[in-house]
Tab-separated table of C-alpha atoms in Angstrom:
chain	number	residue	atom	x	y	z
A	1340	MET	CA	114.458	97.116	120.595
A	1341	GLN	CA	115.496	98.280	117.420
A	1342	PRO	CA	112.388	98.610	114.405
A	1343	ASP	CA	112.929	96.985	111.489
A	1344	ILE	CA	110.693	99.802	109.713
A	1345	ILE	CA	110.721	103.181	110.957
A	1346	ALA	CA	108.043	105.744	110.592
A	1347	LEU	CA	108.345	109.287	110.268
A	1348	GLY	CA	105.668	111.781	110.395
A	1349	GLU	CA	103.120	113.465	111.685
A	1350	PRO	CA	100.292	112.253	114.010
A	1351	LEU	CA	95.702	113.133	113.413
A	1352	ILE	CA	93.423	112.764	116.111
A	1353	GLU	CA	90.476	111.826	113.545
A	1354	PHE	CA	86.825	112.772	114.685
A	1355	ASN	CA	85.049	110.322	111.242
A	1356	GLN	CA	80.720	111.345	111.741
A	1357	ALA	CA	79.173	108.534	112.438
A	1358	SER	CA	75.925	109.546	111.510
A	1359	ARG	CA	73.958	111.795	108.098
A	1360	GLY	CA	71.229	113.753	107.934
A	1361	THR	CA	69.526	117.059	108.514
A	1362	GLU	CA	70.926	116.651	112.840
A	1363	PRO	CA	74.395	117.540	114.180
A	1364	ALA	CA	76.538	114.995	113.043
A	1365	ASN	CA	77.721	112.452	115.732
A	1366	TYR	CA	81.175	111.649	115.456
A	1367	ARG	CA	83.985	109.454	116.866
A	1368	LEU	CA	87.052	110.126	118.149
A	1369	GLY	CA	90.480	108.003	116.743
A	1370	HIS	CA	93.489	108.415	115.451
A	1371	GLY	CA	95.166	109.321	112.068
A	1372	GLY	CA	97.741	110.384	109.790
A	1373	ASP	CA	99.286	108.195	107.546
A	1374	THR	CA	102.411	108.005	108.012
A	1375	SER	CA	100.997	105.948	111.846
A	1376	ASN	CA	98.216	104.187	110.221
A	1377	ALA	CA	100.657	102.898	108.226
A	1378	ILE	CA	103.628	101.528	110.728
A	1379	ILE	CA	100.450	100.031	113.463
A	1380	ALA	CA	99.586	98.402	110.734
A	1381	ALA	CA	102.887	96.725	110.536
A	1382	ALA	CA	102.869	96.080	113.925
A	1383	ARG	CA	99.379	94.342	113.847
A	1384	GLN	CA	101.165	92.565	110.496
A	1385	GLY	CA	104.069	91.558	113.225
A	1386	ALA	CA	106.792	93.297	112.650
A	1387	ARG	CA	109.028	95.742	114.652
A	1388	ALA	CA	107.869	98.989	114.048
A	1389	GLY	CA	108.950	102.092	115.460
A	1390	TYR	CA	107.474	105.968	114.548
A	1391	LEU	CA	109.271	109.454	115.217
A	1392	THR	CA	107.386	112.637	115.308
A	1393	ALA	CA	106.634	115.757	116.915
A	1394	LEU	CA	103.668	115.573	119.660
A	1395	GLY	CA	101.652	117.985	121.630
A	1396	ASP	CA	102.269	117.671	125.421
A	1397	ASP	CA	98.550	117.876	125.668
A	1398	THR	CA	95.509	114.920	126.440
A	1399	PHE	CA	95.972	113.797	122.645
A	1400	GLY	CA	99.467	113.645	122.706
A	1401	ASP	CA	98.699	110.834	125.349
A	1402	MET	CA	96.340	109.066	123.691
A	1403	PHE	CA	98.511	108.503	120.805
A	1404	VAL	CA	101.518	107.366	123.075
A	1405	GLU	CA	98.994	104.372	124.728
A	1406	LEU	CA	98.063	103.612	121.313
A	1407	TRP	CA	101.497	102.785	119.879
A	1408	ARG	CA	101.939	101.072	122.997
A	1409	GLN	CA	98.557	99.247	122.705
A	1410	GLU	CA	100.403	98.289	119.143
A	1411	GLY	CA	103.488	97.424	120.015
A	1412	VAL	CA	105.284	101.004	118.247
A	1413	ASP	CA	108.050	101.877	119.540
A	1414	THR	CA	107.985	105.722	120.477
A	1415	SER	CA	111.176	105.951	123.295
A	1416	ARG	CA	112.316	108.863	120.226
A	1417	VAL	CA	108.629	111.016	120.076
A	1418	ILE	CA	108.707	114.351	121.364
A	1419	ARG	CA	106.728	116.774	123.237
A	1420	ASN	CA	106.960	119.852	123.041
A	1421	GLY	CA	105.041	121.711	125.466
A	1422	GLU	CA	103.918	124.343	123.489
A	1423	ALA	CA	102.942	123.093	120.552
A	1424	PRO	CA	99.743	120.428	119.897
A	1425	THR	CA	98.829	118.128	118.616
A	1426	GLY	CA	96.995	118.217	115.081
A	1427	LEU	CA	93.069	117.231	114.526
A	1428	TYR	CA	91.200	116.437	111.432
A	1429	PHE	CA	87.265	115.661	110.754
A	1430	VAL	CA	85.969	113.027	108.961
A	1431	THR	CA	82.526	113.379	106.768
A	1432	HIS	CA	80.877	111.303	104.360
A	1433	GLY	CA	79.410	112.003	102.188
A	1434	PRO	CA	77.998	111.497	98.138
A	1435	ALA	CA	81.419	111.568	96.740
A	1436	GLY	CA	83.193	110.487	99.308
A	1437	HIS	CA	84.573	111.006	102.413
A	1438	VAL	CA	86.247	114.494	102.748
A	1439	PHE	CA	89.076	116.019	105.214
A	1440	SER	CA	88.632	118.570	106.949
A	1441	TYR	CA	92.207	119.276	109.009
A	1442	ARG	CA	93.228	121.745	111.847
A	1443	ARG	CA	97.088	121.358	111.620
A	1444	ALA	CA	98.421	124.121	111.644
A	1445	GLY	CA	101.377	124.835	114.559
A	1446	SER	CA	100.596	121.720	115.436
A	1447	ALA	CA	103.657	120.052	116.918
A	1448	ALA	CA	104.903	117.122	114.707
A	1449	SER	CA	104.778	120.472	111.510
A	1450	LEU	CA	107.785	122.406	113.950
A	1451	MET	CA	110.211	119.167	113.448
A	1452	LYS	CA	113.582	120.501	112.259
A	1453	PRO	CA	116.856	117.631	111.223
A	1454	ALA	CA	118.563	118.133	114.370
A	1455	ASP	CA	115.769	116.360	115.978
A	1456	LEU	CA	116.539	112.636	114.023
A	1457	PRO	CA	117.816	110.172	115.906
A	1458	ALA	CA	120.386	109.810	113.495
A	1459	ASP	CA	121.873	105.508	114.560
A	1460	TYR	CA	117.538	105.075	115.901
A	1461	ILE	CA	116.780	105.845	112.315
A	1462	ALA	CA	120.767	103.187	111.395
A	1463	GLY	CA	119.519	100.404	112.820
A	1464	ALA	CA	116.250	99.768	110.959
A	1465	ARG	CA	115.206	98.022	107.530
A	1466	PHE	CA	112.837	100.659	106.464
A	1467	LEU	CA	112.838	104.144	106.607
A	1468	HIS	CA	108.832	104.990	105.159
A	1469	LEU	CA	108.107	108.206	104.385
A	1470	SER	CA	105.329	110.226	103.247
A	1471	GLY	CA	104.368	114.072	100.788
A	1472	ILE	CA	101.569	115.289	103.488
A	1473	SER	CA	105.309	115.291	105.800
A	1474	GLN	CA	107.008	117.261	102.820
A	1475	ALA	CA	103.617	119.355	102.453
A	1476	ILE	CA	103.560	121.070	106.463
A	1477	SER	CA	105.816	122.885	106.985
A	1478	ASP	CA	109.518	123.543	105.364
A	1479	SER	CA	111.558	122.528	108.191
A	1480	CYS	CA	109.285	119.374	107.661
A	1481	CYS	CA	110.325	119.142	104.638
A	1482	ASP	CA	114.006	119.748	105.803
A	1483	SER	CA	112.930	116.624	108.566
A	1484	VAL	CA	112.749	113.999	105.377
A	1485	LEU	CA	115.412	115.077	103.225
A	1486	ALA	CA	118.162	115.258	105.957
A	1487	ALA	CA	116.608	111.531	107.350
A	1488	ILE	CA	116.747	109.974	103.658
A	1489	GLU	CA	119.395	111.341	103.743
A	1490	ILE	CA	120.685	109.187	107.069
A	1491	ALA	CA	119.069	105.971	105.649
A	1492	ARG	CA	120.533	105.683	102.410
A	1493	GLU	CA	124.395	106.536	104.095
A	1494	ASN	CA	123.619	103.823	106.159
A	1495	GLY	CA	122.132	100.906	103.722
A	1496	VAL	CA	118.810	101.655	104.950
A	1497	LYS	CA	115.814	101.091	101.957
A	1498	VAL	CA	113.464	104.102	101.706
A	1499	SER	CA	110.377	104.162	100.730
A	1500	TYR	CA	107.986	106.177	99.913
A	1501	ASP	CA	104.810	107.353	99.975
A	1502	THR	CA	103.847	110.273	97.734
A	1503	ASN	CA	99.946	110.891	99.134
A	1504	LEU	CA	99.498	114.440	97.811
A	1505	ARG	CA	97.250	117.016	99.468
A	1506	LEU	CA	97.068	120.275	97.499
A	1507	LYS	CA	95.224	122.300	100.360
A	1508	LEU	CA	98.733	121.624	101.554
A	1509	TRP	CA	100.736	123.012	98.971
A	1510	PRO	CA	100.200	124.528	95.757
A	1511	LEU	CA	100.682	121.196	92.323
A	1512	GLN	CA	103.741	122.505	91.221
A	1513	ARG	CA	105.985	122.700	94.006
A	1514	ALA	CA	103.953	119.191	95.445
A	1515	ARG	CA	104.951	118.283	91.666
A	1516	ALA	CA	108.719	119.455	92.072
A	1517	ILE	CA	109.664	117.901	95.679
A	1518	THR	CA	108.181	114.659	94.727
A	1519	HIS	CA	109.276	114.151	92.054
A	1520	ALA	CA	113.183	115.115	93.601
A	1521	THR	CA	111.699	112.494	95.768
A	1522	ILE	CA	111.710	109.847	94.554
A	1523	PRO	CA	114.767	109.138	93.791
A	1524	LEU	CA	115.583	108.498	96.091
A	1525	CYS	CA	113.202	105.613	97.599
A	1526	ASP	CA	113.324	102.174	97.038
A	1527	VAL	CA	109.445	101.777	96.399
A	1528	ILE	CA	107.444	104.582	95.889
A	1529	PHE	CA	103.469	103.661	97.104
A	1530	PRO	CA	101.164	106.124	94.745
A	1531	SER	CA	97.473	106.356	94.582
A	1532	LEU	CA	95.816	106.569	90.709
A	1533	GLU	CA	94.921	109.589	92.194
A	1534	ASP	CA	97.763	111.050	92.512
A	1535	ALA	CA	99.982	110.316	90.020
A	1536	THR	CA	97.187	111.232	87.802
A	1537	VAL	CA	97.575	114.859	89.384
A	1538	LEU	CA	101.228	114.956	90.458
A	1539	THR	CA	102.360	113.036	86.361
A	1540	GLY	CA	99.020	114.617	83.736
A	1541	LEU	CA	99.329	110.597	83.439
A	1542	GLU	CA	96.699	108.264	83.163
A	1543	ASP	CA	97.368	105.115	81.730
A	1544	PRO	CA	98.512	103.293	84.933
A	1545	ASP	CA	102.165	101.490	82.937
A	1546	ALA	CA	103.175	104.672	81.919
A	1547	ILE	CA	103.134	105.931	84.668
A	1548	ALA	CA	105.190	103.077	86.099
A	1549	ASP	CA	106.537	104.135	83.690
A	1550	PHE	CA	107.377	107.837	84.312
A	1551	TYR	CA	108.143	107.177	88.048
A	1552	LEU	CA	110.632	103.593	86.912
A	1553	GLY	CA	112.654	106.549	84.024
A	1554	LEU	CA	112.623	109.066	88.051
A	1555	GLY	CA	115.440	105.797	89.151
A	1556	VAL	CA	113.120	104.307	91.364
A	1557	PRO	CA	113.608	100.637	90.822
A	1558	LEU	CA	109.913	99.939	92.601
A	1559	VAL	CA	107.128	101.108	91.698
A	1560	VAL	CA	103.789	99.741	93.698
A	1561	LEU	CA	100.403	102.627	91.995
A	1562	LYS	CA	97.801	101.842	94.519
A	1563	LEU	CA	95.207	101.554	92.255
A	1564	GLY	CA	92.659	101.406	94.642
A	1565	PRO	CA	89.380	98.527	94.130
A	1566	GLN	CA	90.999	97.867	90.951
A	1567	GLY	CA	93.970	95.898	92.729
A	1568	ALA	CA	97.947	97.053	92.181
A	1569	LEU	CA	100.361	97.538	89.532
A	1570	VAL	CA	103.703	96.142	90.676
A	1571	ALA	CA	106.414	97.454	88.373
A	1572	GLN	CA	110.005	96.696	88.470
A	1573	PRO	CA	113.407	98.128	85.091
A	1574	GLY	CA	112.221	94.901	82.334
A	1575	ASP	CA	109.273	92.867	84.975
A	1576	ARG	CA	104.826	94.373	85.993
A	1577	ARG	CA	102.255	92.303	87.733
A	1578	ARG	CA	98.957	93.062	88.017
A	1579	ILE	CA	97.040	92.658	91.262
A	1580	ALA	CA	93.246	91.957	91.006
A	1581	GLY	CA	91.216	94.171	93.502
A	1582	ARG	CA	89.608	92.335	96.375
A	1583	LYS	CA	85.863	91.897	96.460
A	1584	VAL	CA	84.526	93.951	100.214
A	1585	GLU	CA	82.099	95.391	101.963
A	1586	THR	CA	82.684	98.647	102.142
A	1587	VAL	CA	82.059	101.359	104.696
A	1588	ASP	CA	85.108	103.637	104.847
A	1589	ALA	CA	87.917	103.551	102.196
A	1590	THR	CA	90.063	106.404	105.178
A	1591	GLY	CA	93.305	104.389	105.987
A	1592	ALA	CA	92.861	101.607	102.943
A	1593	GLY	CA	95.795	102.704	101.863
A	1594	ASP	CA	98.200	103.464	104.918
A	1595	THR	CA	97.332	99.968	106.058
A	1596	PHE	CA	98.309	98.737	101.831
A	1597	ASP	CA	101.756	100.522	102.703
A	1598	GLY	CA	102.375	98.670	105.893
A	1599	ALA	CA	101.735	95.405	105.536
A	1600	PHE	CA	103.808	95.809	102.127
A	1601	LEU	CA	106.271	96.713	103.813
A	1602	SER	CA	105.944	94.121	106.361
A	1603	MET	CA	106.040	91.342	104.323
A	1604	LEU	CA	109.472	92.765	102.994
A	1605	VAL	CA	110.829	92.495	105.736
A	1606	ARG	CA	110.278	88.910	105.931
A	1607	GLY	CA	111.431	88.694	103.025
A	1608	GLU	CA	108.577	87.789	100.217
A	1609	PRO	CA	109.075	89.102	96.830
A	1610	PRO	CA	107.531	92.431	95.581
A	1611	LEU	CA	104.496	90.881	94.514
A	1612	GLU	CA	103.479	88.663	96.982
A	1613	ALA	CA	103.899	91.257	99.094
A	1614	ALA	CA	101.715	92.853	96.743
A	1615	ARG	CA	99.261	90.983	97.499
A	1616	TYR	CA	99.219	90.484	101.018
A	1617	ALA	CA	98.972	94.230	100.653
A	1618	ASN	CA	96.225	94.668	99.005
A	1619	ALA	CA	94.216	92.221	100.694
A	1620	ALA	CA	94.829	94.191	104.014
A	1621	ALA	CA	93.802	97.223	102.569
A	1622	ALA	CA	90.134	95.326	101.523
A	1623	LEU	CA	90.017	94.678	104.282
A	1624	SER	CA	90.672	98.202	106.069
A	1625	THR	CA	87.574	99.825	104.305
A	1626	CYS	CA	84.876	97.863	106.824
A	1627	GLY	CA	85.449	99.520	108.623
A	1628	TYR	CA	84.916	103.387	109.830
A	1629	GLY	CA	87.978	104.736	110.758
A	1630	ALA	CA	91.894	105.001	110.269
A	1631	VAL	CA	93.105	102.862	113.054
A	1632	ALA	CA	90.174	100.616	114.165
A	1633	PRO	CA	89.515	98.245	110.752
A	1634	ILE	CA	93.353	97.374	109.536
A	1635	PRO	CA	93.346	93.603	109.802
A	1636	THR	CA	95.950	91.753	111.471
A	1637	ARG	CA	97.950	89.357	110.059
A	1638	GLU	CA	95.733	86.525	111.405
A	1639	GLN	CA	93.122	87.740	109.678
A	1640	VAL	CA	94.784	88.267	106.171
A	1641	LEU	CA	95.236	85.277	105.648
A	1642	ALA	CA	92.267	83.429	106.643
A	1643	PHE	CA	91.261	85.907	104.621
A	1644	LEU	CA	93.620	85.048	101.483
A	1645	GLN	CA	92.830	81.781	101.651
A	1646	GLN	CA	89.461	82.707	100.916
A	1647	GLY	CA	90.039	82.086	97.694
């Protein structure tokens, strides 16, 4: 299968806190990794999807291959590395929200390099989805992201990018420099308001949109969390209102938004309609625990939208 949407990045096994208090916490085993979450979200919306990464030749790697198989995500170009592990992380929950603790140093995905990229596979897609996290985890992985963009652009494949800022992975000045150099190479970007405020030094959503459009990207989709999203193109911008739900865990909401949005573009829908749909999908994804399990299907999103 040649996917319409291909994502590249680092998948991570997730241990999500399921109990709180003074007693030792129980953790639910799950799957995470921003671009993996996004490509699963795209697949659940009916898109033909594929993933590019490297996994350890270990039990956790086997779990990811099986997960993607069940979700209909193509894994034909996934690398298995017998010398490096599959990464993992823990999620704890408290008054300030969810907190991530990573164990990913030296992961198989962080060792990816440009020579590992299947150019023919990327060239056959319609969208290539990438993340700032992949650029932050290692120099070779950052080089791989930029090399993948070059392959995509040479073959008319559109590039989407989520800044997904993680300052535990790299210093702010480096994050700003690389992120701002990458954005002009993209066709659509999905920054969150929180990320964009730190990266640009701006707080007003319209000012942030102006900044990113000024870098040369033609479509900015600024994710505003519970307040919805701002869709900005040169000469046109619209706001999408947030959707009210009973939120319990927003771990993968932004990733769900990305995958759902791209699935709508592949269907030929305009950006504004894609944002409305993605906003609803992201809201539904906060109604359960973990990054992957609560991602809704297309049928669930459409039913939610029909509720008004």
